[in-house]
Amino acid sequence: MTKPLIRFKKFHYYLIPLISLIVWWGMLIALLAAWAAQGKPIYSFMSRYQNPVYISDVAATNLQPLFIACSSFQAIFFVGTLVMGIYLRKKEKIQPYISTTQPKFAIASVVCAVIGQLGIIFTSIFNTNHFHTLHLTMVGIFIAFCFFACCCDFVVSFKFGNNPDKLNPLHDGVKFGTWKWANLYMVSFFLKCVWLAAAFSFVICFGYFMGHMSRGLSASFEWLIAFWYGLLLILWSMDLFPSALRHYRRKHPNVYQEKNNEPPLTSLGSEEATFVNSQDV
């Protein structure tokens, strides 16, 4: 039997953002499919024809309970992902912080995420049919504070990637070259920047076409933004994935001893932890 290239605990913390992703994308697909199954109608509270309609338009119908339930569920898991990242780094289950500023950015990211996710919850509660202005305000809060949450979290990734000499040696496989930025944390940072740049471009197009009364194009970009948002959860799942690798390695030390002739992986010693956490960028 062929041995797996990567051994890790299947059910672990990295699944938190993936569960949120499944619920979010599942909700979007359900809303879009329901609108198509209804014959792509233009609802009574809409002023003109457009194809497609906005997410909020479909969610303001009898499907609003689905919108509320799924938005609230993903909001909890979205914030939970960031909180779990802080917990795992504090407990040294994944790469501990190497700078005194990183925990501050991580906490700021959680605070912004909480505000942003409250925005999407209130967006789902105050539908566009009965509370149009308030609905749009909540959408703005959701987008703005999730953007701030991402920026703060991305700074944490950058500090890891920009200081590979401070990374804990127990996290093998992180570096793949002699160049300073040739490490997985910097790759993660660049991928997040690409995601953010694309998301920002989509939001600009969404607002531009809405302002120029091209509602069909504007709605198309809204659906694109919503699905693109889910990719961020995959990137955050990758950040938590090392904890599943280390868990398996601790539980099966003989596998790695036989393969690499090295001692089993254990948690960082107190002296190592003090050395790593006391360094600032």
mmCIF file of C-alpha atoms in Angstrom:
data_model
loop_
_atom_site.group_PDB
_atom_site.id
_atom_site.type_symbol
_atom_site.label_atom_id
_atom_site.label_comp_id
_atom_site.label_asym_id
_atom_site.label_seq_id
_atom_site.Cartn_x
_atom_site.Cartn_y
_atom_site.Cartn_z
ATOM 1 C CA MET A 1 0.000 0.000 0.000
ATOM 2 C CA THR A 2 1.311 3.446 -0.925
ATOM 3 C CA LYS A 3 2.075 5.591 2.095
ATOM 4 C CA PRO A 4 0.573 9.099 2.148
ATOM 5 C CA LEU A 5 2.983 11.924 1.346
ATOM 6 C CA ILE A 6 1.535 14.071 4.150
ATOM 7 C CA ARG A 7 0.337 12.645 7.436
ATOM 8 C CA PHE A 8 -1.963 14.769 9.564
ATOM 9 C CA LYS A 9 -4.924 14.543 11.921
ATOM 10 C CA LYS A 10 -8.007 14.586 9.697
ATOM 11 C CA PHE A 11 -10.401 16.293 12.094
ATOM 12 C CA HIS A 12 -8.617 19.315 13.489
ATOM 13 C CA TYR A 13 -8.749 23.087 13.822
ATOM 14 C CA TYR A 14 -8.084 23.780 10.134
ATOM 15 C CA LEU A 15 -11.633 22.565 9.435
ATOM 16 C CA ILE A 16 -13.182 25.578 11.213
ATOM 17 C CA PRO A 17 -12.839 27.996 8.263
ATOM 18 C CA LEU A 18 -13.672 25.198 5.789
ATOM 19 C CA ILE A 19 -16.964 24.538 7.558
ATOM 20 C CA SER A 20 -17.721 28.247 7.322
ATOM 21 C CA LEU A 21 -16.854 28.113 3.624
ATOM 22 C CA ILE A 22 -19.220 25.209 2.951
ATOM 23 C CA VAL A 23 -22.089 26.957 4.704
ATOM 24 C CA TRP A 24 -21.442 30.279 2.944
ATOM 25 C CA TRP A 25 -21.047 28.872 -0.560
ATOM 26 C CA GLY A 26 -23.927 26.486 0.055
ATOM 27 C CA MET A 27 -26.174 29.426 0.937
ATOM 28 C CA LEU A 28 -25.131 31.369 -2.166
ATOM 29 C CA ILE A 29 -25.732 28.397 -4.438
ATOM 30 C CA ALA A 30 -29.114 27.778 -2.812
ATOM 31 C CA LEU A 31 -30.193 31.415 -3.277
ATOM 32 C CA LEU A 32 -29.045 31.517 -6.887
ATOM 33 C CA ALA A 33 -30.618 28.156 -7.682
ATOM 34 C CA ALA A 34 -33.907 29.176 -6.047
ATOM 35 C CA TRP A 35 -34.058 32.367 -8.126
ATOM 36 C CA ALA A 36 -33.324 30.422 -11.322
ATOM 37 C CA ALA A 37 -35.884 27.724 -10.428
ATOM 38 C CA GLN A 38 -38.522 30.434 -9.960
ATOM 39 C CA GLY A 39 -37.973 31.530 -13.567
ATOM 40 C CA LYS A 40 -35.561 34.397 -12.759
ATOM 41 C CA PRO A 41 -38.331 36.715 -11.568
ATOM 42 C CA ILE A 42 -38.142 40.450 -10.906
ATOM 43 C CA TYR A 43 -39.645 40.882 -7.447
ATOM 44 C CA SER A 44 -42.459 43.306 -6.704
ATOM 45 C CA PHE A 45 -40.232 45.619 -4.633
ATOM 46 C CA MET A 46 -37.752 46.033 -7.522
ATOM 47 C CA SER A 47 -38.139 49.027 -9.832
ATOM 48 C CA ARG A 48 -36.803 47.557 -13.076
ATOM 49 C CA TYR A 49 -35.659 44.402 -14.849
ATOM 50 C CA GLN A 50 -32.158 43.109 -14.262
ATOM 51 C CA ASN A 51 -30.296 39.843 -14.709
ATOM 52 C CA PRO A 52 -29.073 38.670 -12.301
ATOM 53 C CA VAL A 53 -30.742 40.206 -9.285
ATOM 54 C CA TYR A 54 -28.783 41.175 -6.187
ATOM 55 C CA ILE A 55 -28.193 38.633 -3.444
ATOM 56 C CA SER A 56 -30.161 40.863 -1.093
ATOM 57 C CA ASP A 57 -33.161 40.791 -3.442
ATOM 58 C CA VAL A 58 -33.425 37.000 -3.344
ATOM 59 C CA ALA A 59 -32.717 37.014 0.392
ATOM 60 C CA ALA A 60 -35.577 39.464 1.008
ATOM 61 C CA THR A 61 -38.147 36.856 -0.058
ATOM 62 C CA ASN A 62 -39.282 33.758 1.824
ATOM 63 C CA LEU A 63 -35.622 32.674 1.747
ATOM 64 C CA GLN A 64 -34.654 35.295 4.348
ATOM 65 C CA PRO A 65 -34.539 32.726 7.217
ATOM 66 C CA LEU A 66 -31.914 30.794 5.231
ATOM 67 C CA PHE A 67 -29.916 33.999 4.723
ATOM 68 C CA ILE A 68 -30.065 34.845 8.434
ATOM 69 C CA ALA A 69 -29.167 31.343 9.603
ATOM 70 C CA CYS A 70 -26.240 30.811 7.225
ATOM 71 C CA SER A 71 -24.854 34.344 7.632
ATOM 72 C CA SER A 72 -24.908 33.979 11.421
ATOM 73 C CA PHE A 73 -23.323 30.528 11.282
ATOM 74 C CA GLN A 74 -20.469 31.601 9.039
ATOM 75 C CA ALA A 75 -19.968 34.753 11.128
ATOM 76 C CA ILE A 76 -19.346 32.662 14.233
ATOM 77 C CA PHE A 77 -16.889 30.393 12.441
ATOM 78 C CA PHE A 78 -15.197 33.344 10.702
ATOM 79 C CA VAL A 79 -14.420 35.021 14.020
ATOM 80 C CA GLY A 80 -13.670 31.625 15.562
ATOM 81 C CA THR A 81 -10.969 31.044 12.945
ATOM 82 C CA LEU A 82 -9.085 34.184 13.987
ATOM 83 C CA VAL A 83 -9.533 33.455 17.690
ATOM 84 C CA MET A 84 -8.293 29.898 17.164
ATOM 85 C CA GLY A 85 -5.216 31.248 15.381
ATOM 86 C CA ILE A 86 -4.328 33.320 18.451
ATOM 87 C CA TYR A 87 -4.986 30.368 20.768
ATOM 88 C CA LEU A 88 -2.849 27.940 18.761
ATOM 89 C CA ARG A 89 0.058 30.361 18.601
ATOM 90 C CA LYS A 90 -0.144 31.109 22.327
ATOM 91 C CA LYS A 91 -0.185 27.363 23.059
ATOM 92 C CA GLU A 92 2.647 26.818 20.540
ATOM 93 C CA LYS A 93 0.581 24.385 18.486
ATOM 94 C CA ILE A 94 1.629 26.372 15.414
ATOM 95 C CA GLN A 95 4.445 28.897 14.905
ATOM 96 C CA PRO A 96 4.407 31.196 17.965
ATOM 97 C CA TYR A 97 4.490 34.942 17.524
ATOM 98 C CA ILE A 98 7.991 36.300 16.912
ATOM 99 C CA SER A 99 7.119 39.949 17.565
ATOM 100 C CA THR A 100 5.429 41.807 20.386
ATOM 101 C CA THR A 101 3.338 43.658 17.808
ATOM 102 C CA GLN A 102 1.899 40.531 16.190
ATOM 103 C CA PRO A 103 -0.542 39.697 19.025
ATOM 104 C CA LYS A 104 -1.785 43.296 18.920
ATOM 105 C CA PHE A 105 -2.525 43.046 15.198
ATOM 106 C CA ALA A 106 -4.143 39.645 15.756
ATOM 107 C CA ILE A 107 -6.455 41.043 18.446
ATOM 108 C CA ALA A 108 -7.262 44.059 16.268
ATOM 109 C CA SER A 109 -8.141 41.637 13.485
ATOM 110 C CA VAL A 110 -10.577 39.809 15.774
ATOM 111 C CA VAL A 111 -12.215 43.069 16.920
ATOM 112 C CA CYS A 112 -12.674 44.250 13.319
ATOM 113 C CA ALA A 113 -13.956 40.817 12.333
ATOM 114 C CA VAL A 114 -16.566 40.881 15.106
ATOM 115 C CA ILE A 115 -17.852 44.282 13.955
ATOM 116 C CA GLY A 116 -17.802 43.227 10.312
ATOM 117 C CA GLN A 117 -19.615 39.967 10.951
ATOM 118 C CA LEU A 118 -22.238 41.741 13.028
ATOM 119 C CA GLY A 119 -22.674 43.840 9.901
ATOM 120 C CA ILE A 120 -23.533 40.817 7.736
ATOM 121 C CA ILE A 121 -25.866 39.449 10.418
ATOM 122 C CA PHE A 122 -27.772 42.745 10.556
ATOM 123 C CA THR A 123 -27.683 42.861 6.764
ATOM 124 C CA SER A 124 -29.565 39.568 6.708
ATOM 125 C CA ILE A 125 -32.028 40.703 9.383
ATOM 126 C CA PHE A 126 -32.847 44.129 7.927
ATOM 127 C CA ASN A 127 -33.780 43.119 4.389
ATOM 128 C CA THR A 128 -33.546 45.442 1.429
ATOM 129 C CA ASN A 129 -37.319 45.455 0.917
ATOM 130 C CA HIS A 130 -38.367 46.986 4.247
ATOM 131 C CA PHE A 131 -35.102 48.591 5.478
ATOM 132 C CA HIS A 132 -33.269 49.550 2.297
ATOM 133 C CA THR A 133 -31.044 52.348 3.682
ATOM 134 C CA LEU A 134 -30.174 50.472 6.880
ATOM 135 C CA HIS A 135 -29.522 47.348 4.829
ATOM 136 C CA LEU A 136 -26.989 49.157 2.632
ATOM 137 C CA THR A 137 -25.336 50.679 5.701
ATOM 138 C CA MET A 138 -24.854 47.232 7.227
ATOM 139 C CA VAL A 139 -23.393 45.951 3.950
ATOM 140 C CA GLY A 140 -20.891 48.821 4.056
ATOM 141 C CA ILE A 141 -19.926 47.992 7.652
ATOM 142 C CA PHE A 142 -19.479 44.338 6.730
ATOM 143 C CA ILE A 143 -17.182 45.112 3.793
ATOM 144 C CA ALA A 144 -15.175 47.839 5.544
ATOM 145 C CA PHE A 145 -14.449 46.010 8.789
ATOM 146 C CA CYS A 146 -13.728 42.680 7.117
ATOM 147 C CA PHE A 147 -11.205 44.619 5.002
ATOM 148 C CA PHE A 148 -9.587 46.012 8.172
ATOM 149 C CA ALA A 149 -9.596 42.530 9.743
ATOM 150 C CA CYS A 150 -7.796 41.135 6.715
ATOM 151 C CA CYS A 151 -5.194 43.913 6.719
ATOM 152 C CA CYS A 152 -4.342 43.297 10.378
ATOM 153 C CA ASP A 153 -4.145 39.542 9.876
ATOM 154 C CA PHE A 154 -1.982 39.933 6.779
ATOM 155 C CA VAL A 155 0.521 41.990 8.754
ATOM 156 C CA VAL A 156 0.971 39.003 11.074
ATOM 157 C CA SER A 157 1.782 36.773 8.080
ATOM 158 C CA PHE A 158 4.204 39.355 6.699
ATOM 159 C CA LYS A 159 6.166 39.570 9.942
ATOM 160 C CA PHE A 160 6.620 35.787 9.907
ATOM 161 C CA GLY A 161 7.685 35.720 6.268
ATOM 162 C CA ASN A 162 9.972 38.733 6.520
ATOM 163 C CA ASN A 163 11.877 37.317 9.497
ATOM 164 C CA PRO A 164 12.621 33.653 8.653
ATOM 165 C CA ASP A 165 15.649 33.637 10.964
ATOM 166 C CA LYS A 166 13.293 34.023 13.944
ATOM 167 C CA LEU A 167 11.025 31.127 13.021
ATOM 168 C CA ASN A 168 11.098 28.134 15.294
ATOM 169 C CA PRO A 169 13.298 25.317 13.893
ATOM 170 C CA LEU A 170 10.688 22.704 14.828
ATOM 171 C CA HIS A 171 8.554 23.923 11.944
ATOM 172 C CA ASP A 172 10.489 22.041 9.276
ATOM 173 C CA GLY A 173 9.712 22.528 5.618
ATOM 174 C CA VAL A 174 8.873 26.214 6.046
ATOM 175 C CA LYS A 175 11.928 27.423 4.152
ATOM 176 C CA PHE A 176 12.547 26.241 0.599
ATOM 177 C CA GLY A 177 15.481 28.383 -0.490
ATOM 178 C CA THR A 178 18.285 30.697 0.607
ATOM 179 C CA TRP A 179 16.469 33.883 -0.366
ATOM 180 C CA LYS A 180 15.019 35.694 2.616
ATOM 181 C CA TRP A 181 11.441 35.528 1.336
ATOM 182 C CA ALA A 182 11.692 31.902 0.212
ATOM 183 C CA ASN A 183 9.422 30.598 2.940
ATOM 184 C CA LEU A 184 5.794 29.473 3.175
ATOM 185 C CA TYR A 185 4.726 32.381 5.373
ATOM 186 C CA MET A 186 5.730 34.909 2.719
ATOM 187 C CA VAL A 187 3.969 32.813 0.073
ATOM 188 C CA SER A 188 0.866 32.917 2.268
ATOM 189 C CA PHE A 189 1.211 36.689 2.592
ATOM 190 C CA PHE A 190 1.504 37.219 -1.171
ATOM 191 C CA LEU A 191 -1.494 34.970 -1.852
ATOM 192 C CA LYS A 192 -3.528 36.984 0.648
ATOM 193 C CA CYS A 193 -2.419 40.231 -1.005
ATOM 194 C CA VAL A 194 -3.511 38.893 -4.411
ATOM 195 C CA TRP A 195 -6.854 37.904 -2.908
ATOM 196 C CA LEU A 196 -7.276 41.343 -1.315
ATOM 197 C CA ALA A 197 -6.312 43.245 -4.475
ATOM 198 C CA ALA A 198 -8.799 41.247 -6.533
ATOM 199 C CA ALA A 199 -11.528 41.681 -3.914
ATOM 200 C CA PHE A 200 -10.902 45.434 -3.814
ATOM 201 C CA SER A 201 -11.135 45.606 -7.626
ATOM 202 C CA PHE A 202 -14.412 43.681 -7.590
ATOM 203 C CA VAL A 203 -15.866 46.023 -4.968
ATOM 204 C CA ILE A 204 -14.873 49.058 -7.072
ATOM 205 C CA CYS A 205 -16.588 47.545 -10.127
ATOM 206 C CA PHE A 206 -19.635 46.674 -8.026
ATOM 207 C CA GLY A 207 -19.990 50.274 -6.842
ATOM 208 C CA TYR A 208 -19.176 51.803 -10.235
ATOM 209 C CA PHE A 209 -21.823 49.871 -12.145
ATOM 210 C CA MET A 210 -24.375 50.449 -9.398
ATOM 211 C CA GLY A 211 -23.753 54.184 -9.607
ATOM 212 C CA HIS A 212 -24.121 54.110 -13.397
ATOM 213 C CA MET A 213 -27.405 52.205 -13.189
ATOM 214 C CA SER A 214 -25.952 49.045 -14.750
ATOM 215 C CA ARG A 215 -27.628 46.946 -12.105
ATOM 216 C CA GLY A 216 -27.187 43.627 -13.892
ATOM 217 C CA LEU A 217 -23.404 44.071 -14.060
ATOM 218 C CA SER A 218 -23.336 45.419 -10.527
ATOM 219 C CA ALA A 219 -25.242 42.372 -9.261
ATOM 220 C CA SER A 220 -22.884 40.069 -11.172
ATOM 221 C CA PHE A 221 -19.922 41.562 -9.327
ATOM 222 C CA GLU A 222 -21.783 41.229 -6.024
ATOM 223 C CA TRP A 223 -22.173 37.484 -6.596
ATOM 224 C CA LEU A 224 -18.513 37.295 -7.645
ATOM 225 C CA ILE A 225 -17.410 39.122 -4.481
ATOM 226 C CA ALA A 226 -19.506 36.799 -2.324
ATOM 227 C CA PHE A 227 -17.959 33.659 -3.829
ATOM 228 C CA TRP A 228 -14.462 35.197 -3.839
ATOM 229 C CA TYR A 229 -14.883 35.966 -0.126
ATOM 230 C CA GLY A 230 -14.962 32.219 0.506
ATOM 231 C CA LEU A 231 -11.438 31.777 -0.851
ATOM 232 C CA LEU A 232 -10.107 33.772 2.096
ATOM 233 C CA LEU A 233 -11.364 31.023 4.376
ATOM 234 C CA ILE A 234 -9.243 28.517 2.446
ATOM 235 C CA LEU A 235 -6.149 30.667 2.998
ATOM 236 C CA TRP A 236 -6.905 30.853 6.717
ATOM 237 C CA SER A 237 -7.397 27.097 6.814
ATOM 238 C CA MET A 238 -3.862 26.763 5.425
ATOM 239 C CA ASP A 239 -2.586 28.900 8.317
ATOM 240 C CA LEU A 240 -4.119 26.518 10.859
ATOM 241 C CA PHE A 241 -3.174 23.326 9.010
ATOM 242 C CA PRO A 242 0.315 22.950 10.615
ATOM 243 C CA SER A 243 -1.389 22.170 13.934
ATOM 244 C CA ALA A 244 -2.861 19.013 12.361
ATOM 245 C CA LEU A 245 0.597 18.018 11.108
ATOM 246 C CA ARG A 246 2.232 18.555 14.475
ATOM 247 C CA HIS A 247 -0.568 16.716 16.288
ATOM 248 C CA TYR A 248 -0.054 13.646 14.113
ATOM 249 C CA ARG A 249 3.698 13.867 14.554
ATOM 250 C CA ARG A 250 3.427 13.967 18.344
ATOM 251 C CA LYS A 251 1.059 11.004 18.366
ATOM 252 C CA HIS A 252 3.194 8.956 15.960
ATOM 253 C CA PRO A 253 6.826 9.866 16.776
ATOM 254 C CA ASN A 254 8.181 6.518 15.568
ATOM 255 C CA VAL A 255 7.097 7.235 12.012
ATOM 256 C CA TYR A 256 9.335 10.293 11.873
ATOM 257 C CA GLN A 257 12.172 8.739 13.836
ATOM 258 C CA GLU A 258 12.362 5.853 11.395
ATOM 259 C CA LYS A 259 12.123 8.106 8.363
ATOM 260 C CA ASN A 260 14.437 10.941 9.395
ATOM 261 C CA ASN A 261 16.387 9.466 12.316
ATOM 262 C CA GLU A 262 15.355 12.407 14.473
ATOM 263 C CA PRO A 263 13.896 12.790 17.963
ATOM 264 C CA PRO A 264 10.103 13.007 18.358
ATOM 265 C CA LEU A 265 8.448 16.391 18.128
ATOM 266 C CA THR A 266 7.477 17.910 21.435
ATOM 267 C CA SER A 267 6.204 21.284 22.500
ATOM 268 C CA LEU A 268 8.733 24.074 22.733
ATOM 269 C CA GLY A 269 10.755 24.201 25.871
ATOM 270 C CA SER A 270 10.329 27.163 28.176
ATOM 271 C CA GLU A 271 13.709 28.613 27.234
ATOM 272 C CA GLU A 272 12.963 28.293 23.512
ATOM 273 C CA ALA A 273 9.549 29.831 23.965
ATOM 274 C CA THR A 274 10.971 32.740 25.918
ATOM 275 C CA PHE A 275 13.628 33.289 23.252
ATOM 276 C CA VAL A 276 11.127 33.205 20.379
ATOM 277 C CA ASN A 277 8.433 35.339 21.974
ATOM 278 C CA SER A 278 10.812 37.955 23.345
ATOM 279 C CA GLN A 279 12.161 38.891 19.911
ATOM 280 C CA ASP A 280 10.661 41.902 18.269
ATOM 281 C CA VAL A 281 10.739 42.908 14.624
#
